[in-house]
Amino acid sequence: MSASYEVHGHVAVITMNNPPVNGLGLANRQGIVEGLKKAQADENVTAIVLTGAGKAFSGGADIKEFGSPKAIAEPNLLTVIRAVELSTKPVIAAVHSVAMGGGLELALGAHYRIAAPGTAVALPEVKLGLLPGAGGTMRLPRVLGVEVALNMIVSGEPVKSEQLAAIPGQKLFDKMASSAESLPAEALAFAQEMATKHADGSALPLVRNLPCKHPKGAAYFQFARNMVGGMSKNYPAPLKCVDVVEMATTLPFDQGMLKEREAFMALMATPESNALRHLFIAERAASKIPDVPEDTPKRKIDSVGVIGAGTMGGGIAMNFLNAGIPVTILETKQEALDRGLATIRKNYEAQVKKGKLKQDKYEQRMAMLKPTLSYDDLSQADLIIEAVFEEMGVKEVVFKQLDAVAKAGAILASNTSTLDVNQIASFTKRPQDVVGMHFFSPANVMKLLEVVRGEKTAKDVLATVMALAKKIKKTAVVSGVCDGFIGNRMIEQYSRQAGFLLEEGALPQQVDKAIEKFGFAMGPFRMGDLAGNDIGWAIRKRRAVERANMKYSKTADLLCEMGRYGQKTGAGWYDYVPGKRDAIPSTVVNEMIEKHRADQGIKARKISDDEIVQRLVFAMVNEACHILEEGIASRASDIDMVYLTGYGFPIYRGGPMHYAQTFGLYNVVTAMQRFAQNPMDDQAFWTPAPLLTKLVAEGRGFD
Ligand code: T1G
């Protein structure tokens, strides 16, 4: 958890040791400072190597400490870096694997730096809504030049050590080791060399003393501001990076450091940074299943079968082809199979045309795709995913055939978006091998994968699918079995509120504009027109039988009865010009809504955008609390991940649960109590979920 100290000959080696990535938590910082003190006091020691154990030099400040007293407790990172600079004996940072954020800033405080090739070097703070807060904005431009440094700071993207070492005149790396394996020995030798070099008491080089200028000065930074400003709407950090790096060229080092600190602390307090830091932790938490140990053995997945070559089946198949996993895709009719393959080919060719995919890669992927009309060809697949028509009868036929054909140990997955995975599992004699894998359309693009855990789903099946999700670059979130799982169950409440708002006085374009201004990629009515309003219509018809007392606005049904299914029929909530996707407010639809209000004796009222946003978002939050109470989702941050990666919820708001927490759960409940007074609404729905009431009573949030 901290840093070890060893002396090799005349060289002290301080090794950070805070798995998994040597985050610069308090214990680690204390270990470094104690090691430096020991080395200064030991006459036998003439130089110091600072390095990291395991898979990183250091991944930076310990994100998990943020907001806790430990994060700012002394020795804080600035103190540690200053202690390195003030060492009377040369400090050589031996950098390997990952040197990011505060880790790179620590290395920049050293007198010399030696790097292993392949090291990922970055100042990624901007991805957390921050900027480097331990001298990175002042030191990196001094060793790499302003433009390279600014690009790295504003993008947050890693660059390989050997690439940076190749920049003419760079002073980031004094030496490149021949490999990560030889780095320790080469660092010791280099340290010895530097000890000899400075045996005469000559001053040790400090990055802070290097000049920092840009030939075009203010003109360059104005240009940079214009570029960055255009790309960073809703995020304050990138522009702040430009401002502070400019100060590195206009202010003395120490004054620049004060400006950096000021900006860092201001950004740390922004809702955007809180949301991005929440996302960083939430994304990693989602991959953990509380009762499935991380070392659970995983099944081998070397081949995949996909049943159904429609939009979903084709997109699903592409995910595995992209990850280099062969796919056998099955259809019932040759023309459906041909159509499916043609769509996959068209998708790849579009990527090749845009230069996003090399021709040979495209051909390799298509060569791994085997079309078939026979279930027998799925008999050796390690995983089979069905993406057939969303009707239980059809699923039953498919899973009974799979049960007969699939080899023992094959994982049988359903891409169902709402149906009961337990019932699907019951069609087989191997329910332990059955799981839901709910991809989101377009399946080869959307990051979200809901992994639906049946009562009998085996733990190794879950562990296998979660690991496979990472391999196909999906964000997997485990859901229990209920109607709509996590995402669609919540979106149903969101859609119901959208319908009620139409009846009470809003029009589709007002509702969409309000929620899009809040940050959603697309409002409910534009989304309906894109996905197809008939999909919701079919679900409402099914639910009208299952849950007859569920209150709905009739407007969506009236729209479908007019044949206005959306873009696919050239008209939906909005009108469309053929061949274009622009949503044009529709007089026909607005008249339908007004007539419906009149028929219902409803007097329309003016509805504020705030009320629209709160009713749409808090309806989801209340439903989400029931989902948590029922154990369908195991943590609130998982629900945020579902909405951030599958439903276009604005990243800078952190997800519905994080947003509600930021808004204040007490204020959310107060708003819900107001909505419960509205006779046009589903008043009972707005009873705060017991979990919400409990958290408010205890003054707690979801985290
Ligand atoms: N702090 C705490 N934990 C961290 C961490 C960090 N900086 N980086 C990673 N982890 C944990 C992560 O939560 C997960 O833990 C495990 O390590 C593996 O992560 C003053 C203020 C380093 C490239 O932004 O980019 O320095 O979930 O799955 O794919 O200017 O992690 O298993 O318990 O991502 O091999 C700046 C963020 C911090 C780097 C490794 N640094 N990390 O990728 O593993 S702010 C960052 C990454 C800062 C200073 C400022 C990646 C990685 P668990 P992983 P990976």
Coordinates of N, CA and C in Angstrom, one line a residue, residues 457-644:
T457 N -29.1 -19.1 -13.7 CA -27.9 -18.8 -14.5 C -26.7 -19.1 -13.6
A458 N -25.8 -19.9 -14.1 CA -24.6 -20.3 -13.4 C -23.6 -19.1 -13.2
K459 N -22.9 -19.1 -12.1 CA -22.0 -18.0 -11.8 C -20.9 -17.9 -12.9
D460 N -20.4 -19.1 -13.3 CA -19.3 -19.0 -14.3 C -19.8 -18.5 -15.7
V461 N -21.1 -18.7 -15.9 CA -21.7 -18.2 -17.2 C -21.7 -16.7 -17.1
L462 N -22.1 -16.1 -15.9 CA -22.1 -14.7 -15.8 C -20.6 -14.1 -15.9
A463 N -19.7 -14.8 -15.2 CA -18.3 -14.3 -15.2 C -17.8 -14.3 -16.7
T464 N -18.2 -15.4 -17.4 CA -17.7 -15.5 -18.8 C -18.3 -14.4 -19.7
V465 N -19.6 -14.1 -19.5 CA -20.2 -13.1 -20.4 C -19.7 -11.7 -20.0
M466 N -19.4 -11.5 -18.7 CA -18.9 -10.1 -18.3 C -17.5 -9.9 -18.9
A467 N -16.7 -11.0 -18.9 CA -15.3 -10.9 -19.5 C -15.4 -10.7 -21.0
L468 N -16.4 -11.4 -21.6 CA -16.5 -11.4 -23.1 C -17.0 -10.0 -23.5
A469 N -17.9 -9.4 -22.6 CA -18.4 -8.0 -22.9 C -17.2 -7.0 -23.1
K470 N -16.2 -7.2 -22.1 CA -15.1 -6.3 -22.2 C -14.3 -6.5 -23.5
K471 N -14.2 -7.8 -23.9 CA -13.5 -8.1 -25.1 C -14.1 -7.5 -26.4
I472 N -15.5 -7.5 -26.4 CA -16.2 -6.9 -27.5 C -16.5 -5.4 -27.3
K473 N -15.8 -4.8 -26.3 CA -15.9 -3.4 -26.0 C -17.3 -2.9 -25.7
K474 N -18.0 -3.7 -24.9 CA -19.3 -3.3 -24.4 C -19.2 -2.9 -22.9
T475 N -20.1 -2.1 -22.5 CA -20.2 -1.8 -21.0 C -21.4 -2.7 -20.6
A476 N -21.0 -3.7 -19.8 CA -22.0 -4.7 -19.4 C -22.5 -4.4 -18.0
V477 N -23.8 -4.4 -17.9 CA -24.5 -4.2 -16.6 C -25.4 -5.4 -16.3
V478 N -25.3 -6.0 -15.1 CA -26.1 -7.1 -14.8 C -27.5 -6.7 -14.3
S479 N -28.5 -7.3 -14.9 CA -29.9 -7.0 -14.5 C -30.6 -8.3 -14.1
G480 N -31.5 -8.2 -13.1 CA -32.3 -9.4 -12.8 C -33.4 -9.5 -13.8
V481 N -34.3 -10.4 -13.6 CA -35.4 -10.6 -14.5 C -36.6 -9.8 -14.1
C482 N -37.1 -8.9 -14.9 CA -38.3 -8.2 -14.7 C -38.7 -7.7 -16.0
D483 N -39.9 -7.2 -16.2 CA -40.4 -6.7 -17.5 C -39.6 -5.4 -17.8
G484 N -38.8 -5.5 -18.8 CA -38.0 -4.3 -19.2 C -36.6 -4.2 -18.6
F485 N -36.3 -5.2 -17.7 CA -35.0 -5.2 -17.1 C -34.8 -3.9 -16.4
I486 N -33.6 -3.2 -16.7 CA -33.3 -1.9 -16.0 C -33.8 -0.8 -16.9
G487 N -33.1 -0.8 -18.1 CA -33.3 0.4 -19.0 C -34.7 0.6 -19.5
N488 N -35.3 -0.4 -20.1 CA -36.6 -0.3 -20.7 C -37.7 -0.1 -19.6
R489 N -37.5 -0.7 -18.4 CA -38.5 -0.6 -17.4 C -38.6 0.9 -16.9
M490 N -37.4 1.5 -16.9 CA -37.4 3.0 -16.5 C -37.9 3.8 -17.6
I491 N -37.5 3.5 -18.9 CA -37.9 4.4 -20.0 C -39.4 4.3 -20.2
E492 N -40.0 3.3 -19.7 CA -41.5 3.2 -19.8 C -42.1 4.3 -19.0
Q493 N -41.6 4.6 -17.8 CA -42.1 5.7 -17.0 C -41.8 7.0 -17.6
Y494 N -40.7 7.1 -18.2 CA -40.3 8.4 -18.9 C -41.3 8.6 -20.0
S495 N -41.6 7.6 -20.8 CA -42.5 7.7 -21.9 C -43.9 8.0 -21.5
R496 N -44.3 7.4 -20.4 CA -45.7 7.7 -19.8 C -45.8 9.1 -19.5
Q497 N -44.8 9.7 -18.8 CA -44.8 11.1 -18.5 C -44.9 12.0 -19.7
A498 N -44.2 11.6 -20.7 CA -44.2 12.4 -22.0 C -45.6 12.4 -22.5
G499 N -46.3 11.3 -22.5 CA -47.7 11.2 -23.0 C -48.6 12.1 -22.1
F500 N -48.4 12.0 -20.8 CA -49.3 12.8 -19.9 C -49.1 14.3 -20.2
L501 N -47.8 14.7 -20.5 CA -47.5 16.1 -20.7 C -48.2 16.6 -22.0
L502 N -48.3 15.7 -23.0 CA -49.1 16.1 -24.2 C -50.5 16.4 -23.9
E503 N -51.1 15.6 -23.1 CA -52.5 15.7 -22.7 C -52.7 17.0 -21.9
E504 N -51.8 17.4 -21.1 CA -51.9 18.5 -20.2 C -51.6 19.8 -20.8
G505 N -51.0 19.8 -22.0 CA -50.8 21.1 -22.6 C -49.5 21.3 -23.4
A506 N -48.6 20.4 -23.3 CA -47.3 20.5 -24.0 C -47.5 19.9 -25.4
L507 N -46.6 20.2 -26.4 CA -46.6 19.6 -27.7 C -45.3 18.8 -27.8
P508 N -45.2 17.9 -28.7 CA -44.0 17.0 -28.9 C -42.7 17.8 -29.0
Q509 N -42.8 18.9 -29.8 CA -41.5 19.7 -30.0 C -41.1 20.4 -28.7
Q510 N -42.1 20.8 -27.8 CA -41.6 21.4 -26.6 C -41.0 20.4 -25.6
V511 N -41.6 19.3 -25.6 CA -41.1 18.2 -24.6 C -39.7 17.8 -25.1
D512 N -39.5 17.6 -26.4 CA -38.2 17.2 -26.9 C -37.2 18.3 -26.7
K513 N -37.5 19.5 -27.0 CA -36.6 20.6 -26.9 C -36.1 20.7 -25.4
A514 N -37.1 20.6 -24.5 CA -36.7 20.8 -23.1 C -35.7 19.7 -22.6
I515 N -36.0 18.5 -23.0 CA -35.1 17.4 -22.5 C -33.8 17.4 -23.3
E516 N -33.8 17.9 -24.5 CA -32.6 17.9 -25.3 C -31.7 19.1 -24.8
K517 N -32.4 20.2 -24.3 CA -31.6 21.3 -23.7 C -31.0 20.8 -22.4
F518 N -31.6 19.9 -21.7 CA -31.1 19.3 -20.4 C -29.9 18.5 -20.8
G519 N -29.8 18.0 -22.0 CA -28.6 17.3 -22.5 C -28.9 15.9 -23.1
F520 N -30.1 15.4 -23.1 CA -30.4 14.1 -23.8 C -30.0 14.3 -25.3
A521 N -29.5 13.2 -25.9 CA -29.2 13.3 -27.3 C -30.5 13.5 -28.1
M522 N -31.6 12.9 -27.7 CA -32.8 13.0 -28.4 C -34.0 12.9 -27.5
G523 N -35.0 13.7 -27.7 CA -36.2 13.7 -26.8 C -37.0 12.4 -27.1
P524 N -38.1 12.2 -26.3 CA -38.9 10.9 -26.4 C -39.6 10.8 -27.8
F525 N -40.0 12.0 -28.3 CA -40.8 11.9 -29.5 C -40.0 11.7 -30.8
R526 N -38.8 12.4 -30.8 CA -37.9 12.2 -31.9 C -37.4 10.8 -31.8
M527 N -37.1 10.3 -30.6 CA -36.6 8.9 -30.4 C -37.7 7.9 -30.9
G528 N -38.9 8.2 -30.6 CA -40.0 7.3 -31.0 C -40.1 7.2 -32.5
D529 N -40.0 8.3 -33.2 CA -40.0 8.4 -34.6 C -38.8 7.6 -35.2
L530 N -37.7 7.6 -34.5 CA -36.5 7.0 -35.1 C -36.6 5.4 -34.9
A531 N -37.0 5.0 -33.6 CA -37.0 3.6 -33.3 C -38.3 2.9 -33.9
G532 N -39.4 3.7 -34.1 CA -40.6 3.1 -34.6 C -41.7 3.2 -33.5
N533 N -42.7 4.0 -33.7 CA -43.7 4.1 -32.6 C -44.5 2.9 -32.5
D534 N -44.5 2.0 -33.5 CA -45.3 0.8 -33.4 C -44.7 -0.2 -32.4
I535 N -43.4 0.0 -32.1 CA -42.8 -1.0 -31.1 C -43.4 -0.7 -29.7
G536 N -43.5 0.6 -29.4 CA -44.1 0.9 -28.1 C -45.6 0.5 -28.1
W537 N -46.2 0.6 -29.3 CA -47.7 0.3 -29.4 C -47.9 -1.2 -29.1
A538 N -47.0 -2.0 -29.6 CA -47.1 -3.5 -29.4 C -46.9 -3.8 -27.9
I539 N -46.0 -3.1 -27.3 CA -45.7 -3.4 -25.9 C -46.9 -2.9 -25.1
R540 N -47.5 -1.8 -25.4 CA -48.6 -1.3 -24.6 C -49.8 -2.2 -24.8
K541 N -50.0 -2.8 -26.0 CA -51.1 -3.7 -26.1 C -50.9 -5.0 -25.3
R542 N -49.6 -5.4 -25.2 CA -49.3 -6.6 -24.4 C -49.5 -6.2 -22.9
R543 N -49.1 -5.1 -22.5 CA -49.2 -4.7 -21.1 C -50.6 -4.4 -20.8
A544 N -51.4 -4.0 -21.7 CA -52.8 -3.7 -21.4 C -53.5 -5.0 -20.9
V545 N -53.0 -6.1 -21.4 CA -53.6 -7.4 -20.9 C -53.0 -7.7 -19.5
E546 N -51.6 -7.6 -19.5 CA -50.9 -8.0 -18.2 C -51.2 -7.0 -17.1
R547 N -51.2 -5.7 -17.4 CA -51.4 -4.7 -16.3 C -52.5 -3.7 -16.7
A548 N -53.7 -4.2 -16.7 CA -54.8 -3.4 -17.3 C -54.9 -2.0 -16.6
N549 N -54.5 -2.0 -15.3 CA -54.8 -0.7 -14.6 C -53.7 0.4 -14.8
M550 N -52.7 0.0 -15.6 CA -51.6 1.0 -15.9 C -52.1 2.1 -16.7
K551 N -52.0 3.3 -16.2 CA -52.6 4.5 -16.9 C -51.6 5.0 -18.0
Y552 N -52.2 5.2 -19.2 CA -51.4 5.7 -20.3 C -52.1 6.9 -21.0
S553 N -51.4 7.7 -21.6 CA -52.0 8.7 -22.5 C -52.4 8.0 -23.8
K554 N -53.5 8.3 -24.4 CA -54.0 7.6 -25.6 C -53.3 8.2 -26.8
T555 N -52.6 9.3 -26.7 CA -52.1 10.0 -27.9 C -51.2 9.1 -28.7
A556 N -50.3 8.3 -28.0 CA -49.4 7.5 -28.8 C -50.2 6.4 -29.6
D557 N -51.3 5.9 -29.0 CA -52.1 4.9 -29.8 C -52.8 5.6 -30.9
L558 N -53.3 6.8 -30.7 CA -54.0 7.5 -31.8 C -53.0 7.8 -32.9
L559 N -51.8 8.1 -32.5 CA -50.8 8.3 -33.6 C -50.6 7.1 -34.4
C560 N -50.5 5.9 -33.8 CA -50.2 4.7 -34.5 C -51.4 4.3 -35.3
E561 N -52.6 4.6 -34.8 CA -53.8 4.3 -35.6 C -53.9 5.1 -36.9
M562 N -53.2 6.2 -36.9 CA -53.1 7.0 -38.1 C -52.0 6.5 -39.0
G563 N -51.3 5.4 -38.6 CA -50.3 4.8 -39.4 C -49.0 5.6 -39.3
R564 N -48.9 6.5 -38.4 CA -47.7 7.4 -38.3 C -46.7 6.7 -37.3
Y565 N -45.9 5.7 -37.9 CA -45.0 4.9 -37.1 C -43.7 5.6 -36.9
G566 N -43.5 6.7 -37.7 CA -42.2 7.4 -37.5 C -41.5 7.5 -38.9
Q567 N -40.1 7.6 -38.8 CA -39.4 7.8 -40.0 C -39.6 6.7 -41.0
K568 N -39.9 5.5 -40.5 CA -40.0 4.4 -41.4 C -41.3 4.5 -42.3
T569 N -42.2 5.3 -41.8 CA -43.4 5.5 -42.6 C -43.5 6.9 -43.1
G570 N -42.4 7.6 -42.9 CA -42.4 9.0 -43.5 C -43.1 10.0 -42.6
A571 N -43.7 9.5 -41.5 CA -44.4 10.5 -40.6 C -44.6 9.8 -39.3
G572 N -44.5 10.6 -38.2 CA -44.7 10.1 -36.9 C -45.2 11.2 -36.0
W573 N -44.6 11.4 -34.9 CA -44.9 12.6 -34.1 C -44.6 13.9 -34.9
Y574 N -43.6 13.7 -35.8 CA -43.2 14.8 -36.7 C -43.5 14.5 -38.1
D575 N -43.5 15.5 -39.0 CA -43.5 15.2 -40.4 C -42.1 15.2 -40.9
Y576 N -41.8 14.5 -42.0 CA -40.5 14.3 -42.6 C -40.5 14.5 -44.1
V577 N -39.5 15.2 -44.6 CA -39.4 15.3 -46.1 C -38.7 14.0 -46.5
P578 N -39.2 13.4 -47.6 CA -38.6 12.1 -48.0 C -37.1 12.2 -48.2
G579 N -36.4 11.2 -47.6 CA -34.9 11.1 -47.7 C -34.2 12.0 -46.6
K580 N -35.0 12.8 -45.9 CA -34.3 13.6 -44.9 C -34.8 13.1 -43.5
R581 N -34.0 13.4 -42.4 CA -34.3 13.0 -41.1 C -34.8 14.1 -40.2
D582 N -34.8 15.3 -40.8 CA -35.2 16.5 -39.9 C -36.6 16.4 -39.4
A583 N -36.8 16.5 -38.1 CA -38.1 16.4 -37.5 C -38.9 17.7 -37.7
I584 N -40.0 17.7 -38.4 CA -40.7 18.9 -38.6 C -42.0 18.9 -37.8
P585 N -42.2 19.9 -36.9 CA -43.5 19.8 -36.1 C -44.7 19.7 -37.0
S586 N -45.6 18.8 -36.6 CA -46.7 18.4 -37.5 C -48.0 19.0 -37.1
T587 N -48.6 19.8 -38.0 CA -49.9 20.4 -37.7 C -51.0 19.3 -37.5
V588 N -50.9 18.2 -38.3 CA -51.8 17.1 -38.2 C -51.7 16.5 -36.8
V589 N -50.5 16.3 -36.3 CA -50.4 15.7 -34.9 C -50.8 16.7 -33.9
N590 N -50.4 17.9 -34.0 CA -50.8 18.9 -33.0 C -52.4 19.0 -32.9
E591 N -53.0 18.9 -34.1 CA -54.5 19.0 -34.1 C -55.1 17.7 -33.5
M592 N -54.4 16.6 -33.7 CA -54.9 15.3 -33.1 C -54.8 15.4 -31.6
I593 N -53.7 16.0 -31.1 CA -53.5 16.2 -29.6 C -54.6 17.2 -29.1
E594 N -54.8 18.3 -29.8 CA -55.8 19.2 -29.3 C -57.2 18.6 -29.3
K595 N -57.5 17.9 -30.4 CA -58.8 17.2 -30.4 C -59.0 16.2 -29.3
H596 N -57.9 15.5 -29.0 CA -58.0 14.5 -28.0 C -58.2 15.2 -26.6
R597 N -57.5 16.3 -26.4 CA -57.8 17.1 -25.1 C -59.2 17.5 -25.0
A598 N -59.7 18.0 -26.2 CA -61.1 18.5 -26.2 C -62.1 17.3 -25.9
D599 N -61.8 16.2 -26.5 CA -62.7 15.0 -26.3 C -62.6 14.6 -24.8
Q600 N -61.5 14.8 -24.2 CA -61.4 14.3 -22.8 C -61.8 15.5 -21.8
G601 N -62.2 16.6 -22.4 CA -62.6 17.7 -21.6 C -61.4 18.3 -20.8
I602 N -60.2 18.2 -21.4 CA -59.0 18.7 -20.7 C -58.8 20.2 -21.2
K603 N -58.6 21.1 -20.2 CA -58.2 22.5 -20.5 C -56.7 22.5 -20.5
A604 N -56.1 22.8 -21.6 CA -54.6 22.8 -21.7 C -54.0 23.9 -20.8
R605 N -52.9 23.6 -20.2 CA -52.2 24.6 -19.3 C -50.8 24.8 -19.8
K606 N -50.2 25.9 -19.5 CA -48.8 26.2 -19.9 C -47.9 25.3 -19.0
I607 N -47.0 24.6 -19.5 CA -46.1 23.7 -18.7 C -44.6 24.2 -18.9
S608 N -43.9 24.4 -17.8 CA -42.6 24.9 -17.9 C -41.6 23.8 -18.3
D609 N -40.5 24.2 -18.9 CA -39.5 23.2 -19.3 C -38.9 22.5 -18.0
D610 N -38.8 23.2 -16.9 CA -38.3 22.6 -15.7 C -39.3 21.4 -15.3
E611 N -40.6 21.7 -15.4 CA -41.5 20.6 -15.0 C -41.4 19.4 -15.9
I612 N -41.2 19.7 -17.2 CA -41.0 18.6 -18.2 C -39.8 17.8 -17.8
V613 N -38.7 18.4 -17.6 CA -37.4 17.7 -17.3 C -37.6 16.9 -16.0
Q614 N -38.1 17.5 -15.0 CA -38.2 16.9 -13.7 C -39.2 15.7 -13.8
R615 N -40.3 15.8 -14.5 CA -41.2 14.7 -14.5 C -40.6 13.5 -15.3
L616 N -39.9 13.8 -16.4 CA -39.3 12.8 -17.2 C -38.2 12.1 -16.4
V617 N -37.3 12.9 -15.8 CA -36.1 12.3 -15.1 C -36.5 11.7 -13.8
F618 N -37.3 12.4 -13.0 CA -37.6 11.8 -11.7 C -38.5 10.6 -11.7
A619 N -39.2 10.5 -12.8 CA -40.1 9.3 -13.0 C -39.1 8.1 -13.1
M620 N -38.0 8.3 -13.8 CA -37.0 7.2 -14.0 C -36.4 6.9 -12.7
V621 N -36.0 8.0 -11.9 CA -35.4 7.8 -10.6 C -36.2 7.0 -9.7
N622 N -37.5 7.3 -9.6 CA -38.4 6.6 -8.7 C -38.5 5.2 -9.1
E623 N -38.6 4.9 -10.4 CA -38.7 3.5 -10.8 C -37.4 2.8 -10.5
A624 N -36.3 3.5 -10.7 CA -35.0 2.9 -10.4 C -34.8 2.5 -9.0
C625 N -35.4 3.3 -8.1 CA -35.4 3.0 -6.7 C -36.1 1.6 -6.4
H626 N -37.2 1.4 -7.1 CA -37.9 0.1 -7.0 C -37.0 -1.0 -7.5
I627 N -36.3 -0.7 -8.6 CA -35.4 -1.7 -9.2 C -34.3 -2.1 -8.3
L628 N -33.8 -1.1 -7.5 CA -32.8 -1.4 -6.5 C -33.4 -2.1 -5.3
E629 N -34.6 -1.7 -4.9 CA -35.2 -2.4 -3.8 C -35.5 -3.9 -4.1
E630 N -35.8 -4.2 -5.4 CA -36.1 -5.6 -5.8 C -34.9 -6.3 -6.1
G631 N -33.7 -5.7 -6.1 CA -32.5 -6.4 -6.4 C -32.3 -6.7 -7.9
I632 N -33.1 -6.0 -8.7 CA -32.9 -6.2 -10.2 C -31.6 -5.6 -10.6
A633 N -31.2 -4.4 -10.0 CA -29.9 -3.9 -10.2 C -29.2 -3.9 -8.8
S634 N -27.9 -4.1 -8.8 CA -27.2 -4.2 -7.5 C -26.7 -2.9 -7.0
R635 N -26.6 -1.9 -7.8 CA -26.1 -0.6 -7.3 C -26.6 0.5 -8.2
A636 N -26.8 1.7 -7.6 CA -27.3 2.9 -8.3 C -26.4 3.3 -9.4
S637 N -25.1 3.1 -9.2 CA -24.2 3.6 -10.3 C -24.3 2.7 -11.5
D638 N -24.8 1.4 -11.3 CA -25.0 0.5 -12.5 C -26.2 1.1 -13.3
I639 N -27.2 1.7 -12.7 CA -28.3 2.3 -13.4 C -27.8 3.5 -14.2
D640 N -26.9 4.2 -13.6 CA -26.3 5.4 -14.3 C -25.6 4.9 -15.5
M641 N -24.9 3.8 -15.4 CA -24.1 3.3 -16.6 C -25.1 2.9 -17.7
V642 N -26.2 2.3 -17.3 CA -27.2 1.9 -18.3 C -27.7 3.1 -19.1
Y643 N -27.9 4.2 -18.4 CA -28.5 5.4 -19.1 C -27.4 6.2 -19.8
L644 N -26.2 6.1 -19.3 CA -25.1 6.9 -19.9 C -24.7 6.2 -21.2

